PDB file of C-alpha atoms in Angstrom:
ATOM      1  CA  MET A   1    -164.443 202.664-111.670  1.00  0.00           C
ATOM      2  CA  SER A   2    -165.788 199.555-113.535  1.00  0.00           C
ATOM      3  CA  ALA A   3    -164.350 198.021-116.660  1.00  0.00           C
ATOM      4  CA  ILE A   4    -166.757 197.498-119.890  1.00  0.00           C
ATOM      5  CA  ASP A   5    -166.185 194.740-122.473  1.00  0.00           C
ATOM      6  CA  VAL A   6    -168.951 193.815-124.670  1.00  0.00           C
ATOM      7  CA  PRO A   7    -168.025 191.272-127.508  1.00  0.00           C
ATOM      8  CA  PHE A   8    -169.982 191.574-130.907  1.00  0.00           C
ATOM      9  CA  ALA A   9    -173.283 189.635-130.811  1.00  0.00           C
ATOM     10  CA  ASP A  10    -173.504 186.898-133.061  1.00  0.00           C
ATOM     11  CA  ALA A  11    -176.649 187.811-134.885  1.00  0.00           C
ATOM     12  CA  ASP A  12    -178.101 188.776-138.306  1.00  0.00           C
ATOM     13  CA  PHE A  13    -178.820 192.452-137.037  1.00  0.00           C
ATOM     14  CA  ARG A  14    -176.926 194.201-134.219  1.00  0.00           C
ATOM     15  CA  HIS A  15    -178.074 197.358-132.423  1.00  0.00           C
ATOM     16  CA  LEU A  16    -176.029 198.997-129.739  1.00  0.00           C
ATOM     17  CA  ARG A  17    -178.036 201.501-127.483  1.00  0.00           C
ATOM     18  CA  ILE A  18    -176.227 203.891-125.118  1.00  0.00           C
ATOM     19  CA  SER A  19    -178.532 205.938-122.753  1.00  0.00           C
ATOM     20  CA  VAL A  20    -177.145 208.239-120.022  1.00  0.00           C
ATOM     21  CA  GLY A  21    -178.643 211.274-117.990  1.00  0.00           C
ATOM     22  CA  ALA A  22    -176.334 213.446-115.985  1.00  0.00           C
ATOM     23  CA  CYS A  23    -172.950 212.207-117.271  1.00  0.00           C
ATOM     24  CA  ARG A  24    -169.872 213.199-119.309  1.00  0.00           C
ATOM     25  CA  LEU A  25    -169.698 210.942-122.305  1.00  0.00           C
ATOM     26  CA  ARG A  26    -166.704 210.105-124.326  1.00  0.00           C
ATOM     27  CA  ILE A  27    -166.997 207.711-127.477  1.00  0.00           C
ATOM     28  CA  GLY A  28    -164.405 207.145-130.114  1.00  0.00           C
ATOM     29  CA  PRO A  29    -163.578 204.310-132.663  1.00  0.00           C
ATOM     30  CA  ASP A  30    -160.887 201.726-132.098  1.00  0.00           C
ATOM     31  CA  GLY A  31    -161.679 199.393-134.913  1.00  0.00           C
ATOM     32  CA  GLY A  32    -161.194 196.316-132.622  1.00  0.00           C
ATOM     33  CA  ASP A  33    -162.832 192.899-132.584  1.00  0.00           C
ATOM     34  CA  HIS A  34    -164.876 193.887-129.401  1.00  0.00           C
ATOM     35  CA  TRP A  35    -168.036 195.809-129.874  1.00  0.00           C
ATOM     36  CA  ALA A  36    -167.594 198.263-126.859  1.00  0.00           C
ATOM     37  CA  THR A  37    -164.857 198.503-124.582  1.00  0.00           C
ATOM     38  CA  GLY A  38    -164.132 201.222-121.893  1.00  0.00           C
ATOM     39  CA  VAL A  39    -164.390 202.523-118.272  1.00  0.00           C
ATOM     40  CA  TYR A  40    -167.242 203.861-116.196  1.00  0.00           C
ATOM     41  CA  GLU A  41    -166.591 206.108-113.272  1.00  0.00           C
ATOM     42  CA  ASP A  42    -169.195 207.217-110.746  1.00  0.00           C
ATOM     43  CA  PRO A  43    -167.719 208.943-107.740  1.00  0.00           C
ATOM     44  CA  GLY A  44    -170.897 209.227-105.861  1.00  0.00           C
ATOM     45  CA  GLY A  45    -172.219 205.871-106.392  1.00  0.00           C
ATOM     46  CA  GLN A  46    -175.655 207.303-107.519  1.00  0.00           C
ATOM     47  CA  ALA A  47    -175.890 205.893-111.121  1.00  0.00           C
ATOM     48  CA  PRO A  48    -174.557 202.261-111.488  1.00  0.00           C
ATOM     49  CA  LEU A  49    -174.197 201.441-115.083  1.00  0.00           C
ATOM     50  CA  ALA A  50    -176.190 198.370-116.444  1.00  0.00           C
ATOM     51  CA  ILE A  51    -175.493 196.183-119.608  1.00  0.00           C
ATOM     52  CA  GLU A  52    -178.345 194.347-120.957  1.00  0.00           C
ATOM     53  CA  GLN A  53    -178.084 191.789-124.055  1.00  0.00           C
ATOM     54  CA  ALA A  54    -180.846 190.122-125.975  1.00  0.00           C
ATOM     55  CA  ASP A  55    -179.660 188.510-129.328  1.00  0.00           C
ATOM     56  CA  GLY A  56    -178.335 191.092-131.398  1.00  0.00           C
ATOM     57  CA  ASP A  57    -179.645 193.973-129.203  1.00  0.00           C
ATOM     58  CA  VAL A  58    -177.241 195.519-126.553  1.00  0.00           C
ATOM     59  CA  ARG A  59    -178.135 198.392-124.277  1.00  0.00           C
ATOM     60  CA  ILE A  60    -175.712 200.369-122.003  1.00  0.00           C
ATOM     61  CA  HIS A  61    -177.413 202.594-119.551  1.00  0.00           C
ATOM     62  CA  GLN A  62    -177.431 204.228-116.148  1.00  0.00           C
ATOM     63  CA  GLN A  63    -179.672 203.218-113.297  1.00  0.00           C
ATOM     64  CA  TRP A  64    -180.165 206.382-111.063  1.00  0.00           C
ATOM     65  CA  ASP A  65    -180.746 206.235-107.545  1.00  0.00           C
ATOM     66  CA  VAL A  66    -183.630 208.992-107.339  1.00  0.00           C
ATOM     67  CA  ALA A  67    -182.920 209.237-103.577  1.00  0.00           C
ATOM     68  CA  ARG A  68    -179.467 210.483-104.175  1.00  0.00           C
ATOM     69  CA  VAL A  69    -179.771 212.519-107.414  1.00  0.00           C
ATOM     70  CA  PHE A  70    -179.996 215.930-105.675  1.00  0.00           C
ATOM     71  CA  GLY A  71    -177.204 217.469-103.715  1.00  0.00           C
ATOM     72  CA  ILE A  72    -174.531 215.528-105.265  1.00  0.00           C
ATOM     73  CA  ALA A  73    -171.148 216.916-104.583  1.00  0.00           C
ATOM     74  CA  SER A  74    -168.874 214.398-106.037  1.00  0.00           C
ATOM     75  CA  GLY A  75    -169.531 215.429-109.882  1.00  0.00           C
ATOM     76  CA  PRO A  76    -171.276 213.535-112.473  1.00  0.00           C
ATOM     77  CA  PRO A  77    -170.311 210.272-113.789  1.00  0.00           C
ATOM     78  CA  THR A  78    -167.826 209.659-116.593  1.00  0.00           C
ATOM     79  CA  LEU A  79    -168.512 207.012-119.289  1.00  0.00           C
ATOM     80  CA  SER A  80    -165.705 206.553-121.796  1.00  0.00           C
ATOM     81  CA  LEU A  81    -166.134 204.014-124.520  1.00  0.00           C
ATOM     82  CA  SER A  82    -164.162 202.621-127.603  1.00  0.00           C
ATOM     83  CA  LEU A  83    -166.302 201.133-130.276  1.00  0.00           C
ATOM     84  CA  GLY A  84    -165.203 198.377-132.626  1.00  0.00           C
ATOM     85  CA  GLY A  85    -165.389 198.082-136.358  1.00  0.00           C
ATOM     86  CA  ALA A  86    -165.224 194.298-137.082  1.00  0.00           C
ATOM     87  CA  ARG A  87    -168.854 193.988-137.960  1.00  0.00           C
ATOM     88  CA  GLN A  88    -171.874 196.179-138.994  1.00  0.00           C
ATOM     89  CA  TYR A  89    -174.445 197.535-136.557  1.00  0.00           C
ATOM     90  CA  ALA A  90    -177.044 200.202-135.916  1.00  0.00           C
ATOM     91  CA  LEU A  91    -176.345 202.617-133.011  1.00  0.00           C
ATOM     92  CA  THR A  92    -178.429 204.832-130.768  1.00  0.00           C
ATOM     93  CA  ILE A  93    -177.116 207.261-128.460  1.00  0.00           C
ATOM     94  CA  GLU A  94    -179.404 209.165-125.957  1.00  0.00           C
ATOM     95  CA  THR A  95    -178.169 211.938-123.302  1.00  0.00           C
ATOM     96  CA  GLY A  96    -179.845 213.904-120.754  1.00  0.00           C
ATOM     97  CA  ALA A  97    -178.089 216.863-119.042  1.00  0.00           C
ATOM     98  CA  SER A  98    -174.584 215.768-120.273  1.00  0.00           C
ATOM     99  CA  GLU A  99    -171.469 216.848-121.937  1.00  0.00           C
ATOM    100  CA  ALA A 100    -170.595 214.588-124.805  1.00  0.00           C
ATOM    101  CA  VAL A 101    -167.674 214.345-127.203  1.00  0.00           C
ATOM    102  CA  LEU A 102    -168.201 211.482-129.826  1.00  0.00           C
ATOM    103  CA  ASP A 103    -166.096 210.474-132.567  1.00  0.00           C
ATOM    104  CA  LEU A 104    -167.791 207.995-134.736  1.00  0.00           C
ATOM    105  CA  GLY A 105    -165.287 207.972-137.580  1.00  0.00           C
ATOM    106  CA  GLY A 106    -164.711 204.776-139.432  1.00  0.00           C
ATOM    107  CA  LEU A 107    -167.327 202.781-137.681  1.00  0.00           C
ATOM    108  CA  PRO A 108    -169.439 200.600-140.050  1.00  0.00           C
ATOM    109  CA  LEU A 109    -172.982 202.072-139.030  1.00  0.00           C
ATOM    110  CA  THR A 110    -176.122 200.988-140.913  1.00  0.00           C
ATOM    111  CA  ARG A 111    -178.095 203.437-139.006  1.00  0.00           C
ATOM    112  CA  LEU A 112    -177.426 206.169-136.492  1.00  0.00           C
ATOM    113  CA  THR A 113    -179.881 207.804-134.023  1.00  0.00           C
ATOM    114  CA  LEU A 114    -178.687 210.634-131.734  1.00  0.00           C
ATOM    115  CA  ARG A 115    -181.156 212.050-129.212  1.00  0.00           C
ATOM    116  CA  LEU A 116    -179.520 214.587-127.196  1.00  0.00           C
ATOM    117  CA  GLY A 117    -181.145 216.524-124.218  1.00  0.00           C
ATOM    118  CA  ALA A 118    -179.768 219.664-122.599  1.00  0.00           C
ATOM    119  CA  THR A 119    -176.203 218.688-123.721  1.00  0.00           C
ATOM    120  CA  ASN A 120    -173.368 220.462-125.171  1.00  0.00           C
ATOM    121  CA  THR A 121    -172.309 217.970-127.929  1.00  0.00           C
ATOM    122  CA  LYS A 122    -169.318 217.706-130.221  1.00  0.00           C
ATOM    123  CA  ILE A 123    -169.599 215.027-132.961  1.00  0.00           C
ATOM    124  CA  ASP A 124    -167.322 214.010-135.644  1.00  0.00           C
ATOM    125  CA  PHE A 125    -167.000 211.479-138.311  1.00  0.00           C
ATOM    126  CA  SER A 126    -163.063 211.678-138.624  1.00  0.00           C
ATOM    127  CA  ALA A 127    -162.988 208.937-141.165  1.00  0.00           C
ATOM    128  CA  PRO A 128    -165.562 207.433-143.774  1.00  0.00           C
ATOM    129  CA  ASN A 129    -167.937 204.956-142.826  1.00  0.00           C
ATOM    130  CA  PRO A 130    -167.173 201.737-144.928  1.00  0.00           C
ATOM    131  CA  THR A 131    -170.813 200.809-144.978  1.00  0.00           C
ATOM    132  CA  GLU A 132    -173.757 202.700-146.356  1.00  0.00           C
ATOM    133  CA  MET A 133    -175.793 204.347-143.627  1.00  0.00           C
ATOM    134  CA  GLU A 134    -179.514 204.097-144.349  1.00  0.00           C
ATOM    135  CA  ARG A 135    -180.539 206.965-142.282  1.00  0.00           C
ATOM    136  CA  LEU A 136    -178.991 209.459-139.742  1.00  0.00           C
ATOM    137  CA  ASP A 137    -181.384 211.024-137.316  1.00  0.00           C
ATOM    138  CA  LEU A 138    -180.295 213.880-134.992  1.00  0.00           C
ATOM    139  CA  THR A 139    -182.739 215.318-132.437  1.00  0.00           C
ATOM    140  CA  VAL A 140    -181.340 217.989-130.042  1.00  0.00           C
ATOM    141  CA  GLY A 141    -182.977 219.907-127.000  1.00  0.00           C
ATOM    142  CA  ALA A 142    -181.734 223.182-125.749  1.00  0.00           C
ATOM    143  CA  ALA A 143    -178.147 222.892-126.226  1.00  0.00           C
ATOM    144  CA  ASP A 144    -175.276 223.738-128.706  1.00  0.00           C
ATOM    145  CA  THR A 145    -174.321 221.007-131.117  1.00  0.00           C
ATOM    146  CA  GLY A 146    -171.546 220.813-133.583  1.00  0.00           C
ATOM    147  CA  VAL A 147    -171.256 218.208-136.080  1.00  0.00           C
ATOM    148  CA  ARG A 148    -168.048 217.815-138.252  1.00  0.00           C
ATOM    149  CA  ASN A 149    -167.278 215.785-141.535  1.00  0.00           C
ATOM    150  CA  LEU A 150    -170.932 214.675-142.029  1.00  0.00           C
ATOM    151  CA  ALA A 151    -170.150 213.576-145.791  1.00  0.00           C
ATOM    152  CA  ASN A 152    -168.049 210.805-144.021  1.00  0.00           C
ATOM    153  CA  ALA A 153    -171.105 209.387-142.397  1.00  0.00           C
ATOM    154  CA  ASN A 154    -171.966 207.850-145.748  1.00  0.00           C
ATOM    155  CA  ALA A 155    -175.745 208.351-145.248  1.00  0.00           C
ATOM    156  CA  VAL A 156    -178.494 208.273-147.624  1.00  0.00           C
ATOM    157  CA  SER A 157    -180.775 210.505-145.582  1.00  0.00           C
ATOM    158  CA  LEU A 158    -180.065 212.917-142.729  1.00  0.00           C
ATOM    159  CA  LEU A 159    -183.004 214.236-140.475  1.00  0.00           C
ATOM    160  CA  VAL A 160    -182.285 217.076-138.025  1.00  0.00           C
ATOM    161  CA  GLU A 161    -184.851 218.344-135.434  1.00  0.00           C
ATOM    162  CA  GLY A 162    -184.429 220.635-132.588  1.00  0.00           C
ATOM    163  CA  GLY A 163    -185.792 223.352-130.485  1.00  0.00           C
ATOM    164  CA  ALA A 164    -184.004 226.350-128.776  1.00  0.00           C
ATOM    165  CA  ALA A 165    -180.465 225.185-129.844  1.00  0.00           C
ATOM    166  CA  ALA A 166    -177.605 226.244-132.076  1.00  0.00           C
ATOM    167  CA  TYR A 167    -176.177 223.991-134.631  1.00  0.00           C
ATOM    168  CA  THR A 168    -173.093 223.754-136.626  1.00  0.00           C
ATOM    169  CA  LEU A 169    -173.348 221.147-139.397  1.00  0.00           C
ATOM    170  CA  ASP A 170    -169.969 220.777-141.352  1.00  0.00           C
ATOM    171  CA  PHE A 171    -170.355 218.619-144.472  1.00  0.00           C
ATOM    172  CA  GLY A 172    -166.630 217.970-144.728  1.00  0.00           C
ATOM    173  CA  GLY A 173    -165.218 214.620-145.689  1.00  0.00           C
ATOM    174  CA  THR A 174    -165.780 212.517-148.802  1.00  0.00           C
ATOM    175  CA  LEU A 175    -169.407 212.381-150.051  1.00  0.00           C
ATOM    176  CA  GLN A 176    -169.718 208.837-151.422  1.00  0.00           C
ATOM    177  CA  ARG A 177    -173.404 208.998-152.769  1.00  0.00           C
ATOM    178  CA  ASN A 178    -176.194 211.570-152.830  1.00  0.00           C
ATOM    179  CA  LEU A 179    -177.042 212.862-149.676  1.00  0.00           C
ATOM    180  CA  GLU A 180    -180.807 214.280-148.761  1.00  0.00           C
ATOM    181  CA  ALA A 181    -180.958 216.175-145.635  1.00  0.00           C
ATOM    182  CA  ARG A 182    -183.971 217.862-143.870  1.00  0.00           C
ATOM    183  CA  ILE A 183    -183.706 220.236-141.007  1.00  0.00           C
ATOM    184  CA  THR A 184    -186.639 221.378-139.041  1.00  0.00           C
ATOM    185  CA  ALA A 185    -185.888 223.827-136.057  1.00  0.00           C
ATOM    186  CA  GLY A 186    -187.521 226.466-134.096  1.00  0.00           C
ATOM    187  CA  MET A 187    -185.903 229.381-132.195  1.00  0.00           C
ATOM    188  CA  THR A 188    -182.332 228.458-133.314  1.00  0.00           C
ATOM    189  CA  SER A 189    -179.515 229.279-135.509  1.00  0.00           C
ATOM    190  CA  VAL A 190    -178.294 226.688-138.102  1.00  0.00           C
ATOM    191  CA  GLU A 191    -175.058 226.960-139.746  1.00  0.00           C
ATOM    192  CA  LEU A 192    -174.309 224.846-142.871  1.00  0.00           C
ATOM    193  CA  ASP A 193    -170.495 224.612-143.810  1.00  0.00           C
ATOM    194  CA  VAL A 194    -169.929 222.872-147.208  1.00  0.00           C
ATOM    195  CA  PRO A 195    -166.381 222.151-148.844  1.00  0.00           C
ATOM    196  CA  LEU A 196    -165.945 224.262-152.011  1.00  0.00           C
ATOM    197  CA  GLY A 197    -165.705 221.156-154.060  1.00  0.00           C
ATOM    198  CA  THR A 198    -168.891 219.355-152.838  1.00  0.00           C
ATOM    199  CA  PRO A 199    -172.086 220.055-155.039  1.00  0.00           C
ATOM    200  CA  ALA A 200    -174.647 221.396-152.810  1.00  0.00           C
ATOM    201  CA  ARG A 201    -178.232 222.767-153.308  1.00  0.00           C
ATOM    202  CA  ILE A 202    -179.859 224.254-150.361  1.00  0.00           C
ATOM    203  CA  TYR A 203    -183.756 224.927-150.202  1.00  0.00           C
ATOM    204  CA  SER A 204    -184.854 227.188-147.225  1.00  0.00           C
ATOM    205  CA  GLU A 205    -188.342 227.944-145.668  1.00  0.00           C
ATOM    206  CA  THR A 206    -188.171 230.402-142.614  1.00  0.00           C
ATOM    207  CA  VAL A 207    -190.953 231.703-140.595  1.00  0.00           C
ATOM    208  CA  LEU A 208    -190.097 235.225-138.986  1.00  0.00           C
ATOM    209  CA  GLY A 209    -186.555 234.121-139.480  1.00  0.00           C
ATOM    210  CA  SER A 210    -183.681 234.977-141.805  1.00  0.00           C
ATOM    211  CA  VAL A 211    -181.038 233.626-144.200  1.00  0.00           C
ATOM    212  CA  ASP A 212    -177.384 234.903-144.022  1.00  0.00           C
ATOM    213  CA  VAL A 213    -175.785 233.747-147.366  1.00  0.00           C
ATOM    214  CA  GLY A 214    -172.040 233.923-147.439  1.00  0.00           C
ATOM    215  CA  ASP A 215    -169.623 234.103-150.454  1.00  0.00           C
ATOM    216  CA  GLY A 216    -169.821 231.258-152.820  1.00  0.00           C
ATOM    217  CA  TRP A 217    -173.662 230.722-152.968  1.00  0.00           C
ATOM    218  CA  MET A 218    -175.763 231.610-155.946  1.00  0.00           C
ATOM    219  CA  LYS A 219    -179.695 231.513-156.204  1.00  0.00           C
ATOM    220  CA  GLN A 220    -181.104 229.226-158.829  1.00  0.00           C
ATOM    221  CA  GLY A 221    -184.485 227.873-159.269  1.00  0.00           C
ATOM    222  CA  GLY A 222    -185.591 228.743-155.776  1.00  0.00           C
ATOM    223  CA  ALA A 223    -182.529 227.223-154.101  1.00  0.00           C
ATOM    224  CA  PHE A 224    -178.879 228.402-153.089  1.00  0.00           C
ATOM    225  CA  VAL A 225    -176.253 226.623-154.859  1.00  0.00           C
ATOM    226  CA  ASN A 226    -172.599 226.483-155.185  1.00  0.00           C
ATOM    227  CA  ALA A 227    -170.145 226.521-158.242  1.00  0.00           C
ATOM    228  CA  ALA A 228    -169.801 222.748-157.903  1.00  0.00           C
ATOM    229  CA  ALA A 229    -173.690 222.056-158.315  1.00  0.00           C
ATOM    230  CA  LEU A 230    -173.785 224.547-161.150  1.00  0.00           C
ATOM    231  CA  ALA A 231    -171.141 222.511-163.018  1.00  0.00           C
ATOM    232  CA  ASP A 232    -173.383 219.412-162.540  1.00  0.00           C
ATOM    233  CA  GLY A 233    -171.136 217.665-160.038  1.00  0.00           C
ATOM    234  CA  THR A 234    -172.007 214.688-158.352  1.00  0.00           C
ATOM    235  CA  PRO A 235    -172.720 213.094-155.879  1.00  0.00           C
ATOM    236  CA  ILE A 236    -174.679 216.030-154.584  1.00  0.00           C
ATOM    237  CA  LEU A 237    -175.846 217.232-151.147  1.00  0.00           C
ATOM    238  CA  THR A 238    -179.485 218.321-151.145  1.00  0.00           C
ATOM    239  CA  VAL A 239    -180.787 220.166-147.995  1.00  0.00           C
ATOM    240  CA  HIS A 240    -184.318 221.350-147.201  1.00  0.00           C
ATOM    241  CA  ALA A 241    -184.201 223.554-144.226  1.00  0.00           C
ATOM    242  CA  ASN A 242    -187.516 224.758-142.436  1.00  0.00           C
ATOM    243  CA  LEU A 243    -186.741 227.173-139.416  1.00  0.00           C
ATOM    244  CA  ALA A 244    -189.146 229.236-137.339  1.00  0.00           C
ATOM    245  CA  LEU A 245    -187.962 232.397-135.312  1.00  0.00           C
ATOM    246  CA  GLY A 246    -184.319 231.380-136.234  1.00  0.00           C
ATOM    247  CA  GLN A 247    -181.518 232.097-138.720  1.00  0.00           C
ATOM    248  CA  LEU A 248    -179.901 229.868-141.347  1.00  0.00           C
ATOM    249  CA  ARG A 249    -176.476 230.728-142.303  1.00  0.00           C
ATOM    250  CA  LEU A 250    -174.654 229.200-145.354  1.00  0.00           C
ATOM    251  CA  ARG A 251    -170.999 228.999-145.601  1.00  0.00           C
ATOM    252  CA  VAL A 252    -168.482 227.499-148.085  1.00  0.00           C
ATOM    253  CA  SER A 253    -165.362 226.140-146.260  1.00  0.00           C
TER     254      SER A 253
END
């Protein structure tokens, strides 16, 4: 077991990158003065953790010993991190064949990039982001991914791309500004859950796929809208979903 303690960089632009392969990843907020604190457990010693810093750019990543990757009996490593909220920063998280639980609530993120491999991932924005997020990019491989309270991310734009996966995107939380979301996926199912009071307009294009529309949605001008959007409520969530060989499910929560 090794301890992790990374102070905030004294720079105009800060970017934290977290990259893991086969690993159990746990990330949560602590709002503290340090950028990242936590522990790393590597029972088999096959993937030492490295921390590299250059000005405002910090990378936390595994260094796999290829000769010892196969036949590991001790189980995958575990990386548990608490991220601070004293300063703004961009965050990139990349995973391989992992299991990840990420709570990014309340962190002052200016941009968020999530590249998830064959990973079962649960993501939550449990509290509002106090900073405007320029963009949130989510790319998923063959995995099940659930995201809760997306409105709390405080993003201007959201891009979701994926292959043979299943997504649940919950737009709960407080929508502080208009959010433009684009979803492109193939051979997958995507469920969009929108709170009753959040204005939303959903445009859907499916190729050899289907749309399952639950209660609370109406068709207007080529889009599915809810009652809050019909009442010209603002801010508004606008989603453009393009699915091939998949299903889009619309729900009001």
